[in-house]
């Protein structure tokens, strides 16, 4: 079959749309963004920083777990040591590049997926030279994006300002 | 469209102790509807403690708040909000990555789980049409200048239906021009009978230019005040500081004599 789509791919699209709605249009979303962006404001409004952050981290951990289940259940479908091979870091670079917007995250994750598929795809059509180089494509992309986005000239629009070590 | 007029607020005998330190000692304050009242004092004079007691951030050891003649228990900021009290801080409490509209909605005490943006925007537009200055609801707050941000802080309080605005040194992060603009808007709104303004400051200039009444605090006590037009700058500073010990008081008197002596010498050599 040429086009095999996993249920988690559809779940990803639905999640991106749902997160977009939650962050922009619900009280919970606004509170999470406030806590991430201006702790003083959240405190003045009477929200518990620790509570919101704990819940948000738990929700993030849950979603990361769903992502991880994709690796062991579907791609490659077996479990072995170091299964994620750095894709967690890639996910962080992806969010920065997508400017913290769930819809952009979806498109950028397609880009990263394509970069990851480059090596195996070329191999499957019989092009085997520079095999390891093509397999490194997603890591090169990650590195490039991190270098680009950490440059002081590119203002990190949309980055939560509480998420910093220079404060 | 009619707006509720600000209430008559009576703060009586507020006292707040932190351990052995009495930060606020039996301070009373009367705010007529749509007054512009300045609270003047040095650092540590108890200005912030007083308003934090009013806003329910601190639980006072004695004293109470009367609103329109009725005693109210202020157990927390939400109680204060219900009475129509709103606070604007020295540092911004706006969320920089959000738009002006999102920031205005965020402060609602009864923010619904799902926000009806069409309804909210309609009420915001109706509200803004009655305000003396224009703002773009879709601008991201982080991109605005400090003066604009402080105006939006004030706007937010008004949008949330607060009629007694307490501003804790709102101009300390502003340029003098921006400060005049922001205070000018507040002065205009209090003259129109829309809000009561309580301005905490240590700048005489702001008191003289904008406030109509003043309360002077020092070391937690009320040491003076009244209508600004009846007072001279000397009245505002004349009362001697309250010293923790006699030795400190002697040192202060000595320094004052020294500086008077130096000043007299300067004027003779200059002539």
Short mmCIF file of C-alpha atoms in Angstrom, two decimals:
data_model
loop_
_atom_site.label_atom_id
_atom_site.label_comp_id
_atom_site.label_asym_id
_atom_site.label_seq_id
_atom_site.Cartn_x
_atom_site.Cartn_y
_atom_site.Cartn_z
CA UNK A 1 0.00 0.00 0.00
CA UNK A 2 1.43 3.30 -1.02
CA UNK A 3 -0.17 5.52 1.56
CA UNK A 4 -0.43 4.08 5.02
CA UNK A 5 -1.76 6.52 7.54
CA UNK A 6 -1.55 5.75 11.22
CA UNK A 7 -4.39 6.75 13.51
CA UNK A 8 -1.92 8.85 15.52
CA UNK A 9 -1.32 11.05 12.50
CA UNK A 10 -5.00 11.95 12.46
CA UNK A 11 -4.87 12.40 16.23
CA UNK A 12 -2.02 14.86 15.68
CA UNK A 13 -4.08 16.99 13.30
CA UNK A 14 -7.03 16.98 15.69
CA UNK A 15 -4.74 17.84 18.63
CA UNK A 16 -3.17 20.76 16.80
CA UNK A 17 -6.60 22.23 16.03
CA UNK A 18 -7.85 21.52 19.56
CA UNK A 19 -4.79 23.12 21.17
CA UNK A 20 -5.14 26.14 18.96
CA UNK A 21 -8.72 26.57 20.16
CA UNK A 22 -7.91 25.90 23.81
CA UNK A 23 -4.98 28.36 23.93
CA UNK A 24 -6.84 31.20 22.23
CA UNK A 25 -10.43 30.71 23.22
CA UNK A 26 -10.75 29.23 26.69
CA UNK A 27 -10.03 30.34 30.22
CA UNK A 28 -7.62 27.46 30.73
CA UNK A 29 -5.66 28.41 27.65
CA UNK A 30 -5.36 32.06 28.64
CA UNK A 31 -4.29 31.08 32.15
CA UNK A 32 -1.61 28.70 30.87
CA UNK A 33 -0.27 31.41 28.56
CA UNK A 34 -0.30 33.98 31.36
CA UNK A 35 1.63 31.72 33.70
CA UNK A 36 4.17 31.09 30.95
CA UNK A 37 4.54 34.69 29.94
CA UNK A 38 4.22 36.87 33.02
CA UNK A 39 4.31 35.21 36.43
CA UNK A 40 3.56 38.51 38.21
CA UNK A 41 0.37 38.92 36.21
CA UNK A 42 -0.72 35.39 37.03
CA UNK A 43 -0.03 35.98 40.70
CA UNK A 44 -1.94 39.27 40.65
CA UNK A 45 -4.91 37.45 39.11
CA UNK A 46 -4.74 34.91 41.90
CA UNK A 47 -3.75 31.81 39.94
CA UNK A 48 -1.40 29.23 41.42
CA UNK A 49 1.81 29.24 39.42
CA UNK A 50 2.93 25.89 40.72
CA UNK A 51 -0.46 24.31 40.16
CA UNK A 52 -0.81 25.51 36.59
CA UNK A 53 2.78 24.65 35.73
CA UNK A 54 2.47 21.18 37.21
CA UNK A 55 -0.72 20.47 35.28
CA UNK A 56 0.70 21.90 32.05
CA UNK A 57 3.85 19.81 32.41
CA UNK A 58 1.74 16.74 33.09
CA UNK A 59 -0.34 17.40 29.98
CA UNK A 60 2.87 17.89 27.98
CA UNK A 61 4.30 14.67 29.40
CA UNK A 62 1.13 12.82 28.45
CA UNK A 63 1.33 14.07 24.87
CA UNK A 64 5.03 13.21 24.70
CA UNK A 65 4.05 9.72 25.87
CA UNK A 66 1.53 9.45 23.05
CA UNK A 67 4.31 10.49 20.66
CA UNK A 68 6.61 7.87 22.16
CA UNK A 69 3.95 5.18 21.77
CA UNK A 70 4.01 5.90 18.05
CA UNK A 71 7.68 4.90 17.97
CA UNK A 72 7.34 1.62 19.81
CA UNK A 73 4.00 0.59 18.26
CA UNK A 74 4.31 1.75 14.71
CA UNK A 75 7.56 3.28 13.57
CA UNK A 76 9.73 1.20 13.74
CA UNK A 77 7.25 -0.87 15.78
CA UNK A 78 9.68 -2.54 18.14
CA UNK A 79 11.24 -1.32 21.33
CA UNK A 80 14.97 -1.06 21.80
CA UNK A 81 17.37 1.05 23.83
CA UNK A 82 17.64 4.66 22.64
CA UNK A 83 14.53 4.26 20.52
CA UNK A 84 13.75 7.96 20.20
CA UNK A 85 17.29 8.70 18.92
CA UNK A 86 17.17 12.40 19.78
CA UNK A 87 13.70 13.11 18.46
CA UNK A 88 12.75 14.70 21.78
CA UNK A 89 15.29 17.45 21.19
CA UNK A 90 14.01 17.73 17.63
CA UNK A 91 10.52 18.33 19.00
CA UNK A 92 11.83 21.27 21.02
CA UNK A 93 13.57 22.80 18.01
CA UNK A 94 10.36 22.28 16.10
CA UNK A 95 8.27 24.21 18.62
CA UNK A 96 10.73 27.12 18.59
CA UNK A 97 10.73 27.20 14.80
CA UNK A 98 6.93 27.07 14.76
CA UNK A 99 6.85 30.13 17.02
CA UNK A 100 4.79 28.32 19.67
CA UNK A 101 1.79 28.10 17.39
CA UNK A 102 0.10 24.63 17.32
CA UNK A 103 -0.94 24.90 13.66
CA UNK A 104 2.56 25.89 12.59
CA UNK A 105 3.85 23.02 14.72
CA UNK A 106 1.86 20.64 12.56
CA UNK A 107 3.39 21.92 9.31
CA UNK A 108 6.89 22.03 10.75
CA UNK A 109 6.54 18.47 12.05
CA UNK A 110 5.72 17.41 8.48
CA UNK A 111 8.97 19.10 7.42
CA UNK A 112 10.92 17.24 10.08
CA UNK A 113 9.17 14.00 9.17
CA UNK A 114 10.16 14.52 5.56
CA UNK A 115 13.78 15.13 6.57
CA UNK A 116 13.75 11.92 8.62
CA UNK A 117 12.26 9.96 5.73
CA UNK A 118 14.83 11.26 3.26
CA UNK A 119 17.48 8.57 3.90
CA UNK A 120 15.17 5.51 3.85
CA UNK A 121 13.22 6.86 0.86
CA UNK A 122 16.34 7.38 -1.25
CA UNK A 123 17.53 3.94 -0.23
CA UNK A 124 14.23 2.34 -1.26
CA UNK A 125 14.52 3.73 -4.78
CA UNK A 126 18.02 2.32 -5.00
CA UNK A 127 20.11 5.41 -4.35
CA UNK A 128 22.48 4.19 -1.66
CA UNK A 129 25.50 6.50 -1.83
CA UNK A 130 25.90 8.97 1.06
CA UNK A 131 23.34 6.90 2.98
CA UNK A 132 24.51 8.07 6.41
CA UNK A 133 24.65 11.66 5.30
CA UNK A 134 20.99 11.64 4.26
CA UNK A 135 20.04 9.88 7.50
CA UNK A 136 21.58 12.78 9.38
CA UNK A 137 19.26 15.28 7.63
CA UNK A 138 16.83 15.81 10.57
CA UNK A 139 19.74 16.42 12.96
CA UNK A 140 21.34 18.90 10.60
CA UNK A 141 17.97 20.64 10.31
CA UNK A 142 17.60 20.73 14.12
CA UNK A 143 21.09 22.11 14.60
CA UNK A 144 20.56 24.71 11.91
CA UNK A 145 17.27 25.86 13.41
CA UNK A 146 18.67 26.05 16.93
CA UNK A 147 21.63 28.13 15.75
CA UNK A 148 19.34 30.35 13.70
CA UNK A 149 16.80 30.85 16.46
CA UNK A 150 19.38 31.55 19.17
CA UNK A 151 20.78 34.45 17.20
CA UNK A 152 19.97 37.71 18.99
CA UNK A 153 18.95 39.31 15.71
CA UNK A 154 15.91 37.10 15.33
CA UNK A 155 13.47 38.19 18.00
CA UNK A 156 11.84 35.05 19.31
CA UNK A 157 8.29 36.12 18.69
CA UNK A 158 5.79 34.18 20.70
CA UNK A 159 8.30 32.57 23.03
CA UNK A 160 6.98 32.49 26.61
CA UNK A 161 9.09 35.01 28.49
CA UNK A 162 9.08 33.03 31.75
CA UNK A 163 10.90 30.28 29.83
CA UNK A 164 14.38 31.63 30.26
CA UNK A 165 17.45 31.20 32.38
CA UNK A 166 18.53 34.83 32.11
CA UNK A 167 15.87 36.20 34.43
CA UNK B 1 -24.69 54.86 28.35
CA UNK B 2 -24.77 55.31 32.12
CA UNK B 3 -22.03 53.99 34.33
CA UNK B 4 -22.26 53.40 38.04
CA UNK B 5 -20.75 56.30 39.95
CA UNK B 6 -17.85 55.55 42.30
CA UNK B 7 -18.84 54.78 45.89
CA UNK B 8 -17.96 56.70 49.04
CA UNK B 9 -15.10 54.85 50.67
CA UNK B 10 -14.11 55.16 54.31
CA UNK B 11 -11.02 53.41 55.58
CA UNK B 12 -10.93 53.48 59.38
CA UNK B 13 -8.13 52.77 61.79
CA UNK B 14 -6.09 50.47 59.57
CA UNK B 15 -3.30 48.81 61.53
CA UNK B 16 -0.93 46.16 60.24
CA UNK B 17 1.93 44.57 62.14
CA UNK B 18 4.60 42.31 60.69
CA UNK B 19 6.06 40.62 63.76
CA UNK B 20 7.49 43.39 65.93
CA UNK B 21 7.27 46.00 63.18
CA UNK B 22 4.14 48.12 62.99
CA UNK B 23 4.00 48.88 59.27
CA UNK B 24 0.72 50.74 59.55
CA UNK B 25 -0.56 52.41 62.70
CA UNK B 26 -4.20 53.46 62.93
CA UNK B 27 -4.48 55.17 59.53
CA UNK B 28 -7.83 56.45 58.31
CA UNK B 29 -8.70 57.67 54.85
CA UNK B 30 -11.89 59.09 53.41
CA UNK B 31 -12.47 58.96 49.66
CA UNK B 32 -15.37 61.01 48.38
CA UNK B 33 -16.89 59.75 45.12
CA UNK B 34 -14.59 60.62 42.19
CA UNK B 35 -11.88 62.06 44.43
CA UNK B 36 -8.27 62.26 43.27
CA UNK B 37 -6.42 61.39 46.43
CA UNK B 38 -2.65 61.12 46.68
CA UNK B 39 -0.88 59.10 49.33
CA UNK B 40 2.55 60.58 49.81
CA UNK B 41 5.43 59.15 51.76
CA UNK B 42 8.96 57.81 51.70
CA UNK B 43 9.89 54.22 51.13
CA UNK B 44 8.65 52.13 54.01
CA UNK B 45 6.12 54.75 55.11
CA UNK B 46 3.31 52.23 54.83
CA UNK B 47 1.72 53.47 51.59
CA UNK B 48 1.72 50.08 49.92
CA UNK B 49 0.74 48.31 53.14
CA UNK B 50 -2.31 50.57 53.44
CA UNK B 51 -3.60 49.85 49.96
CA UNK B 52 -2.74 46.17 50.19
CA UNK B 53 -4.95 46.02 53.27
CA UNK B 54 -7.71 47.72 51.29
CA UNK B 55 -7.27 45.28 48.41
CA UNK B 56 -7.29 42.21 50.63
CA UNK B 57 -3.67 41.19 49.96
CA UNK B 58 -2.92 41.75 53.65
CA UNK B 59 -5.22 40.95 56.53
CA UNK B 60 -5.15 44.06 58.76
CA UNK B 61 -4.70 43.59 62.51
CA UNK B 62 -7.27 46.32 63.12
CA UNK B 63 -9.45 48.62 61.07
CA UNK B 64 -12.11 48.16 58.45
CA UNK B 65 -13.42 49.49 55.17
CA UNK B 66 -16.81 51.16 54.75
CA UNK B 67 -18.24 51.42 51.25
CA UNK B 68 -21.25 53.74 50.95
CA UNK B 69 -21.56 53.59 54.72
CA UNK B 70 -21.66 49.81 54.93
CA UNK B 71 -18.91 47.78 56.49
CA UNK B 72 -17.44 45.13 54.23
CA UNK B 73 -15.11 42.28 54.94
CA UNK B 74 -12.28 42.24 52.40
CA UNK B 75 -10.82 38.77 52.69
CA UNK B 76 -9.02 38.76 49.36
CA UNK B 77 -8.58 40.62 46.06
CA UNK B 78 -11.81 39.16 44.71
CA UNK B 79 -13.80 40.71 47.53
CA UNK B 80 -12.13 44.03 46.78
CA UNK B 81 -12.97 43.68 43.08
CA UNK B 82 -16.60 43.09 43.98
CA UNK B 83 -16.58 46.40 45.87
CA UNK B 84 -15.22 48.05 42.73
CA UNK B 85 -11.63 48.41 43.91
CA UNK B 86 -8.96 47.89 41.28
CA UNK B 87 -5.20 48.09 41.58
CA UNK B 88 -2.60 49.24 39.05
CA UNK B 89 0.96 48.33 39.91
CA UNK B 90 4.30 49.97 39.32
CA UNK B 91 5.26 47.04 37.10
CA UNK B 92 3.00 45.91 34.34
CA UNK B 93 0.71 42.98 34.90
CA UNK B 94 -0.18 42.72 31.23
CA UNK B 95 0.83 39.60 29.36
CA UNK B 96 3.23 40.73 26.63
CA UNK B 97 2.52 38.00 24.07
CA UNK B 98 -1.22 38.55 24.21
CA UNK B 99 -3.28 41.12 22.35
CA UNK B 100 -4.93 44.05 24.09
CA UNK B 101 -8.30 42.30 23.78
CA UNK B 102 -7.01 39.11 25.40
CA UNK B 103 -5.46 41.12 28.21
CA UNK B 104 -8.69 42.97 28.90
CA UNK B 105 -10.69 39.74 29.09
CA UNK B 106 -8.10 37.95 31.20
CA UNK B 107 -8.75 40.02 34.33
CA UNK B 108 -12.41 39.06 34.62
CA UNK B 109 -13.20 37.37 37.88
CA UNK B 110 -16.01 35.46 36.18
CA UNK B 111 -14.09 34.50 33.06
CA UNK B 112 -16.16 31.77 31.38
CA UNK B 113 -14.55 28.42 30.52
CA UNK B 114 -15.07 29.08 26.82
CA UNK B 115 -14.72 32.69 25.77
CA UNK B 116 -17.32 34.05 23.37
CA UNK B 117 -15.04 36.37 21.45
CA UNK B 118 -17.81 37.95 19.36
CA UNK B 119 -19.72 38.98 22.49
CA UNK B 120 -16.57 40.15 24.28
CA UNK B 121 -15.36 42.23 21.36
CA UNK B 122 -18.75 43.87 21.01
CA UNK B 123 -18.73 44.94 24.67
CA UNK B 124 -15.13 46.11 24.36
CA UNK B 125 -15.92 48.28 21.37
CA UNK B 126 -18.90 49.80 23.17
CA UNK B 127 -16.68 50.42 26.21
CA UNK B 128 -13.83 51.95 24.21
CA UNK B 129 -16.12 54.37 22.42
CA UNK B 130 -16.70 56.04 25.82
CA UNK B 131 -13.00 56.33 26.66
CA UNK B 132 -10.96 59.48 26.14
CA UNK B 133 -8.25 57.76 24.10
CA UNK B 134 -7.99 55.21 21.31
CA UNK B 135 -6.44 51.76 21.44
CA UNK B 136 -6.12 49.01 18.88
CA UNK B 137 -7.54 45.81 20.37
CA UNK B 138 -5.49 43.54 18.12
CA UNK B 139 -2.05 44.95 18.90
CA UNK B 140 0.26 42.68 20.83
CA UNK B 141 0.94 44.34 24.18
CA UNK B 142 4.66 43.54 24.10
CA UNK B 143 5.05 45.89 21.13
CA UNK B 144 3.60 48.93 22.92
CA UNK B 145 5.51 51.75 24.63
CA UNK B 146 5.50 51.94 28.44
CA UNK B 147 3.04 54.83 28.55
CA UNK B 148 0.61 52.96 26.32
CA UNK B 149 0.90 49.87 28.49
CA UNK B 150 0.12 51.82 31.64
CA UNK B 151 -2.92 53.36 29.93
CA UNK B 152 -4.10 49.88 29.04
CA UNK B 153 -3.63 48.76 32.65
CA UNK B 154 -5.98 51.59 33.65
CA UNK B 155 -8.34 50.78 30.80
CA UNK B 156 -8.42 47.18 31.94
CA UNK B 157 -9.51 48.15 35.44
CA UNK B 158 -12.28 50.34 34.05
CA UNK B 159 -13.39 47.64 31.63
CA UNK B 160 -13.64 45.24 34.55
CA UNK B 161 -16.05 47.66 36.21
CA UNK B 162 -13.69 48.94 38.90
CA UNK B 163 -14.60 52.45 40.00
CA UNK B 164 -12.00 53.01 42.73
CA UNK B 165 -8.58 52.85 41.09
CA UNK B 166 -5.60 52.42 43.37
CA UNK B 167 -2.33 53.13 41.57
CA UNK B 168 0.92 52.13 43.25
CA UNK B 169 3.59 54.47 41.85
CA UNK B 170 2.24 54.05 38.32
CA UNK B 171 4.63 56.57 36.81
CA UNK B 172 7.94 55.20 38.03
CA UNK B 173 8.55 53.33 34.76
CA UNK B 174 7.34 56.19 32.57
CA UNK B 175 9.02 59.23 31.08
CA UNK B 176 7.78 62.57 32.52
CA UNK B 177 5.72 63.17 29.36
CA UNK B 178 4.14 59.74 29.51
CA UNK B 179 3.46 60.21 33.22
CA UNK B 180 1.68 63.51 32.58
CA UNK B 181 -0.40 61.89 29.86
CA UNK B 182 -1.46 58.96 32.00
CA UNK B 183 -2.21 61.09 35.06
CA UNK B 184 -3.97 63.64 32.85
CA UNK B 185 -6.35 60.93 31.61
CA UNK B 186 -7.00 59.84 35.20
CA UNK B 187 -7.60 63.43 36.29
CA UNK B 188 -10.06 63.97 33.47
CA UNK B 189 -11.97 60.81 34.32
CA UNK B 190 -12.18 61.67 38.00
CA UNK B 191 -13.40 65.19 37.18
CA UNK B 192 -16.07 63.65 34.97
CA UNK B 193 -17.22 61.65 37.99
CA UNK B 194 -16.32 58.27 36.50
CA UNK B 195 -13.66 57.06 38.91
CA UNK B 196 -12.11 57.66 42.28
CA UNK B 197 -8.32 57.73 42.00
CA UNK B 198 -5.92 56.84 44.80
CA UNK B 199 -2.39 57.66 43.71
CA UNK B 200 0.55 56.39 45.69
CA UNK B 201 3.62 58.44 44.96
CA UNK B 202 6.67 60.11 46.37
CA UNK B 203 6.74 62.87 43.77
CA UNK B 204 5.52 66.27 44.98
CA UNK B 205 5.10 67.44 41.43
CA UNK B 206 2.47 64.81 40.68
CA UNK B 207 0.59 65.59 43.87
CA UNK B 208 0.54 69.34 43.18
CA UNK B 209 -0.35 69.01 39.52
CA UNK B 210 -3.03 66.32 39.65
CA UNK B 211 -4.30 65.41 43.12
CA UNK B 212 -7.04 67.27 44.95
CA UNK B 213 -6.53 65.70 48.37
CA UNK B 214 -3.43 64.25 49.94
CA UNK B 215 -2.54 62.05 52.88
CA UNK B 216 1.04 62.07 54.10
CA UNK B 217 2.34 58.94 55.77
CA UNK B 218 5.56 58.48 57.66
CA UNK B 219 6.72 55.37 59.48
CA UNK B 220 3.24 53.90 59.27
CA UNK B 221 1.41 56.93 60.66
CA UNK B 222 -0.65 59.65 59.09
CA UNK B 223 1.29 62.84 59.74
CA UNK B 224 -0.64 65.28 57.60
CA UNK B 225 -2.87 65.88 54.68
CA UNK B 226 -5.95 67.65 53.46
CA UNK B 227 -6.91 69.52 50.32
CA UNK B 228 -3.86 70.04 48.10
CA UNK B 229 -4.73 73.70 47.49
CA UNK B 230 -4.56 74.43 51.25
CA UNK B 231 -1.11 72.93 51.65
CA UNK B 232 2.29 74.22 50.69
CA UNK B 233 5.19 72.03 49.82
CA UNK B 234 6.64 72.93 53.22
CA UNK B 235 3.57 71.47 54.93
CA UNK B 236 4.14 68.21 53.12
CA UNK B 237 7.75 67.90 54.26
CA UNK B 238 7.74 69.92 57.50
CA UNK B 239 6.78 67.16 59.91
CA UNK B 240 9.99 65.66 61.28
CA UNK B 241 10.63 62.01 60.58
CA UNK B 242 9.77 59.47 63.23
CA UNK B 243 13.01 57.88 64.37
CA UNK B 244 13.47 54.44 65.80
CA UNK B 245 15.93 55.78 68.41
CA UNK B 246 17.02 59.06 70.01
CA UNK B 247 20.50 58.64 68.61
CA UNK B 248 19.19 58.56 65.04
CA UNK B 249 17.09 61.66 65.74
CA UNK B 250 20.17 63.53 67.06
CA UNK B 251 22.13 62.51 63.98
CA UNK B 252 19.35 63.76 61.73
CA UNK B 253 19.20 67.17 63.48
CA UNK B 254 22.98 67.44 63.29
CA UNK B 255 23.00 66.71 59.55
CA UNK B 256 20.28 69.24 58.96
CA UNK B 257 22.27 71.96 60.79
CA UNK B 258 25.36 71.04 58.81
CA UNK B 259 23.61 71.30 55.49
CA UNK B 260 22.02 74.62 56.49
CA UNK B 261 25.48 75.90 57.43
CA UNK B 262 26.94 74.75 54.11
CA UNK B 263 24.09 76.37 52.23
CA UNK B 264 24.67 79.69 53.98
CA UNK B 265 28.37 79.55 53.13
CA UNK B 266 27.65 78.84 49.49
CA UNK B 267 25.35 81.83 49.20
CA UNK B 268 27.96 84.20 50.74
CA UNK B 269 30.82 82.98 48.55
CA UNK B 270 28.56 83.13 45.51
CA UNK B 271 27.65 86.79 46.19
#
